[in-house]
GROMACS .gro file of C-alpha atoms in nm:
model
  176
    1MET     CA    1  -4.029 -10.132   5.406
    2ILE     CA    2  -4.385 -10.223   5.356
    3LYS     CA    3  -4.457 -10.432   5.022
    4GLU     CA    4  -4.809 -10.274   4.966
    5THR     CA    5  -4.905  -9.927   4.880
    6ILE     CA    6  -5.094  -9.760   5.141
    7VAL     CA    7  -5.387  -9.553   5.045
    8VAL     CA    8  -5.478  -9.266   5.257
    9GLU     CA    9  -5.723  -8.952   5.221
   10GLY     CA   10  -5.458  -8.650   5.204
   11LYS     CA   11  -5.123  -8.497   5.234
   12ASP     CA   12  -5.132  -8.468   5.609
   13ASP     CA   13  -5.200  -8.860   5.644
   14ILE     CA   14  -4.922  -8.917   5.398
   15ALA     CA   15  -4.667  -8.702   5.624
   16ASN     CA   16  -4.791  -8.880   5.955
   17VAL     CA   17  -4.767  -9.243   5.806
   18LYS     CA   18  -4.419  -9.169   5.664
   19ARG     CA   19  -4.319  -9.086   6.008
   20ALA     CA   20  -4.420  -9.430   6.116
   21VAL     CA   21  -4.325  -9.661   5.821
   22ASP     CA   22  -4.126  -9.663   5.508
   23CYS     CA   23  -4.362  -9.719   5.234
   24GLU     CA   24  -4.525  -9.597   4.915
   25MET     CA   25  -4.865  -9.394   4.923
   26ILE     CA   26  -5.123  -9.239   4.735
   27ALA     CA   27  -5.368  -8.995   4.861
   28THR     CA   28  -5.758  -9.004   4.734
   29ASN     CA   29  -5.761  -8.626   4.807
   30GLY     CA   30  -6.107  -8.700   4.960
   31LEU     CA   31  -6.416  -8.841   4.821
   32SER     CA   32  -6.405  -8.657   4.485
   33PHE     CA   33  -6.168  -8.914   4.321
   34GLY     CA   34  -6.270  -9.056   3.999
   35MET     CA   35  -6.226  -9.370   3.799
   36ASP     CA   36  -5.883  -9.273   3.693
   37LEU     CA   37  -5.758  -9.322   4.043
   38ILE     CA   38  -5.945  -9.645   4.075
   39GLU     CA   39  -5.779  -9.777   3.749
   40ARG     CA   40  -5.426  -9.673   3.886
   41LEU     CA   41  -5.511  -9.849   4.220
   42LYS     CA   42  -5.619 -10.172   4.028
   43VAL     CA   43  -5.272 -10.171   3.865
   44ILE     CA   44  -5.082 -10.109   4.185
   45ASN     CA   45  -5.274 -10.398   4.344
   46ASP     CA   46  -5.203 -10.646   4.076
   47ARG     CA   47  -4.826 -10.548   4.105
   48CYS     CA   48  -4.770 -10.514   4.509
   49GLY     CA   49  -5.098 -10.488   4.668
   50ILE     CA   50  -5.270 -10.212   4.866
   51ILE     CA   51  -5.381 -10.135   5.203
   52ILE     CA   52  -5.669  -9.880   5.263
   53LEU     CA   53  -5.600  -9.673   5.567
   54THR     CA   54  -5.873  -9.421   5.576
   55ASP     CA   55  -6.000  -9.185   5.852
   56PRO     CA   56  -6.235  -9.346   6.109
   57ASP     CA   57  -6.531  -9.125   5.994
   58TYR     CA   58  -6.814  -9.128   5.761
   59ALA     CA   59  -6.599  -9.012   5.475
   60GLY     CA   60  -6.349  -9.269   5.553
   61LYS     CA   61  -6.581  -9.526   5.532
   62LYS     CA   62  -6.740  -9.407   5.201
   63ILE     CA   63  -6.385  -9.395   5.031
   64ARG     CA   64  -6.318  -9.725   5.169
   65ALA     CA   65  -6.616  -9.869   5.040
   66ARG     CA   66  -6.584  -9.700   4.684
   67ILE     CA   67  -6.228  -9.860   4.663
   68ALA     CA   68  -6.332 -10.185   4.790
   69LYS     CA   69  -6.607 -10.217   4.551
   70HIS     CA   70  -6.361 -10.185   4.247
   71ILE     CA   71  -6.064 -10.375   4.417
   72PRO     CA   72  -6.204 -10.646   4.648
   73THR     CA   73  -5.862 -10.791   4.718
   74ALA     CA   74  -5.740 -10.484   4.885
   75LYS     CA   75  -5.640 -10.506   5.240
   76HIS     CA   76  -5.794 -10.287   5.511
   77ALA     CA   77  -5.618 -10.118   5.812
   78TYR     CA   78  -5.820  -9.950   6.085
   79ILE     CA   79  -5.735  -9.693   6.343
   80ASP     CA   80  -5.983  -9.670   6.643
   81ARG     CA   81  -6.147  -9.328   6.675
   82LYS     CA   82  -6.015  -9.252   7.026
   83LYS     CA   83  -5.644  -9.300   6.880
   84ALA     CA   84  -5.700  -9.064   6.586
   85ILE     CA   85  -5.822  -8.765   6.755
   86LYS     CA   86  -5.647  -8.440   6.860
   87LYS     CA   87  -5.835  -8.134   6.953
   88ASN     CA   88  -6.155  -8.252   6.798
   89ASP     CA   89  -5.977  -8.331   6.470
   90LEU     CA   90  -6.033  -8.699   6.367
   91GLY     CA   91  -5.789  -8.864   6.118
   92VAL     CA   92  -5.513  -9.069   6.040
   93GLU     CA   93  -5.291  -8.770   6.046
   94ASN     CA   94  -5.342  -8.749   6.447
   95ALA     CA   95  -5.251  -9.115   6.505
   96ASP     CA   96  -4.924  -9.178   6.701
   97PRO     CA   97  -4.651  -9.391   6.498
   98GLU     CA   98  -4.716  -9.701   6.702
   99VAL     CA   99  -5.089  -9.706   6.631
  100ILE     CA  100  -5.025  -9.684   6.246
  101ILE     CA  101  -4.779  -9.958   6.252
  102ASP     CA  102  -5.032 -10.181   6.466
  103ALA     CA  103  -5.330 -10.097   6.225
  104LEU     CA  104  -5.090 -10.185   5.938
  105LYS     CA  105  -4.972 -10.503   6.107
  106LYS     CA  106  -5.334 -10.620   6.150
  107ALA     CA  107  -5.435 -10.552   5.788
  108LYS     CA  108  -5.674 -10.789   5.634
  109ALA     CA  109  -5.814 -10.849   5.316
  110ILE     CA  110  -6.181 -10.920   5.254
  111ASN     CA  111  -6.253 -11.277   5.138
  112ILE     CA  112  -6.404 -11.309   4.811
  113THR     CA  113  -6.595 -11.614   4.900
  114LYS     CA  114  -6.730 -11.529   5.211
  115LYS     CA  115  -6.757 -11.799   5.483
  116GLU     CA  116  -7.029 -11.833   5.747
  117GLU     CA  117  -6.810 -11.891   6.057
  118PHE     CA  118  -7.020 -11.666   6.290
  119THR     CA  119  -7.364 -11.623   6.359
  120MET     CA  120  -7.552 -11.365   6.572
  121ALA     CA  121  -7.563 -11.620   6.838
  122ASP     CA  122  -7.208 -11.583   6.861
  123LEU     CA  123  -7.230 -11.191   6.935
  124VAL     CA  124  -7.542 -11.234   7.168
  125ASN     CA  125  -7.354 -11.503   7.388
  126ASN     CA  126  -7.042 -11.303   7.419
  127GLY     CA  127  -7.222 -10.980   7.505
  128LEU     CA  128  -7.133 -10.806   7.178
  129SER     CA  129  -7.517 -10.755   7.054
  130LEU     CA  130  -7.727 -10.713   7.372
  131GLY     CA  131  -7.655 -10.515   7.676
  132SER     CA  132  -7.558 -10.184   7.808
  133ASP     CA  133  -7.195 -10.226   7.739
  134ALA     CA  134  -7.218 -10.429   7.400
  135ARG     CA  135  -7.131 -10.094   7.192
  136GLU     CA  136  -6.798 -10.079   7.378
  137LYS     CA  137  -6.713 -10.432   7.376
  138ARG     CA  138  -6.775 -10.432   6.998
  139ALA     CA  139  -6.535 -10.130   6.977
  140ARG     CA  140  -6.276 -10.296   7.188
  141LEU     CA  141  -6.292 -10.642   6.989
  142GLY     CA  142  -6.265 -10.442   6.673
  143ASP     CA  143  -5.967 -10.272   6.784
  144MET     CA  144  -5.808 -10.596   6.914
  145LEU     CA  145  -5.896 -10.773   6.587
  146GLY     CA  146  -5.776 -10.471   6.372
  147ILE     CA  147  -6.100 -10.453   6.196
  148GLY     CA  148  -6.272 -10.131   6.297
  149TYR     CA  149  -6.593 -10.065   6.497
  150TYR     CA  150  -6.911 -10.175   6.364
  151ASN     CA  151  -7.278 -10.211   6.486
  152SER     CA  152  -7.393 -10.587   6.542
  153LYS     CA  153  -7.513 -10.691   6.208
  154GLN     CA  154  -7.216 -10.513   6.024
  155LEU     CA  155  -6.957 -10.687   6.275
  156LEU     CA  156  -7.096 -11.015   6.192
  157SER     CA  157  -7.059 -10.942   5.816
  158LYS     CA  158  -6.714 -10.827   5.874
  159LEU     CA  159  -6.608 -11.116   6.095
  160ASN     CA  160  -6.694 -11.367   5.819
  161SER     CA  161  -6.572 -11.138   5.532
  162PHE     CA  162  -6.228 -11.100   5.678
  163GLY     CA  163  -6.180 -11.455   5.748
  164ILE     CA  164  -6.139 -11.407   6.126
  165SER     CA  165  -6.078 -11.761   6.287
  166ARG     CA  166  -6.285 -11.891   6.596
  167GLU     CA  167  -5.960 -11.892   6.771
  168GLU     CA  168  -5.891 -11.536   6.691
  169PHE     CA  169  -6.226 -11.437   6.786
  170GLU     CA  170  -6.233 -11.620   7.115
  171LYS     CA  171  -5.891 -11.516   7.231
  172ALA     CA  172  -6.004 -11.132   7.185
  173VAL     CA  173  -6.328 -11.201   7.346
  174SER     CA  174  -6.165 -11.334   7.650
  175LYS     CA  175  -5.954 -11.030   7.678
  176ILE     CA  176  -6.258 -10.784   7.693
   0.00000   0.00000   0.00000
């Protein structure tokens, strides 16, 4: 059983995650949740921690950002878009159990004190910022590190915020 409570978007996500792992879960029921849910999540986070596992789409990012704004110590689990789609339907409810388990194993908390380990030069030197295949490389790197896909500027911020080590980064880049 997973110690943390997993926060997902809806009941279909709950059903699918339950097939992969034994855990407690809460659904936001989309973007329309209020401060009452945030307050409940704060209490749960203080007791056992939470992992935010939202869909890899615009709404999922908005939900994740709203929760993280109020609970900066929450862990974040990401599923790659390509692994969460079936018949043009994108979401956690479509991911295979192994994909969900992998995402949860890679869950990371944002460091409140952001370190500046990486610079834009690291991205450029490793073909993650400029070049015709930079987008694909960033997607693969985000998947390997379990942090999701970002554009260059966002990736730089996430590498530093999530406390990715230089060794983790270099190991993942070498596999791309």
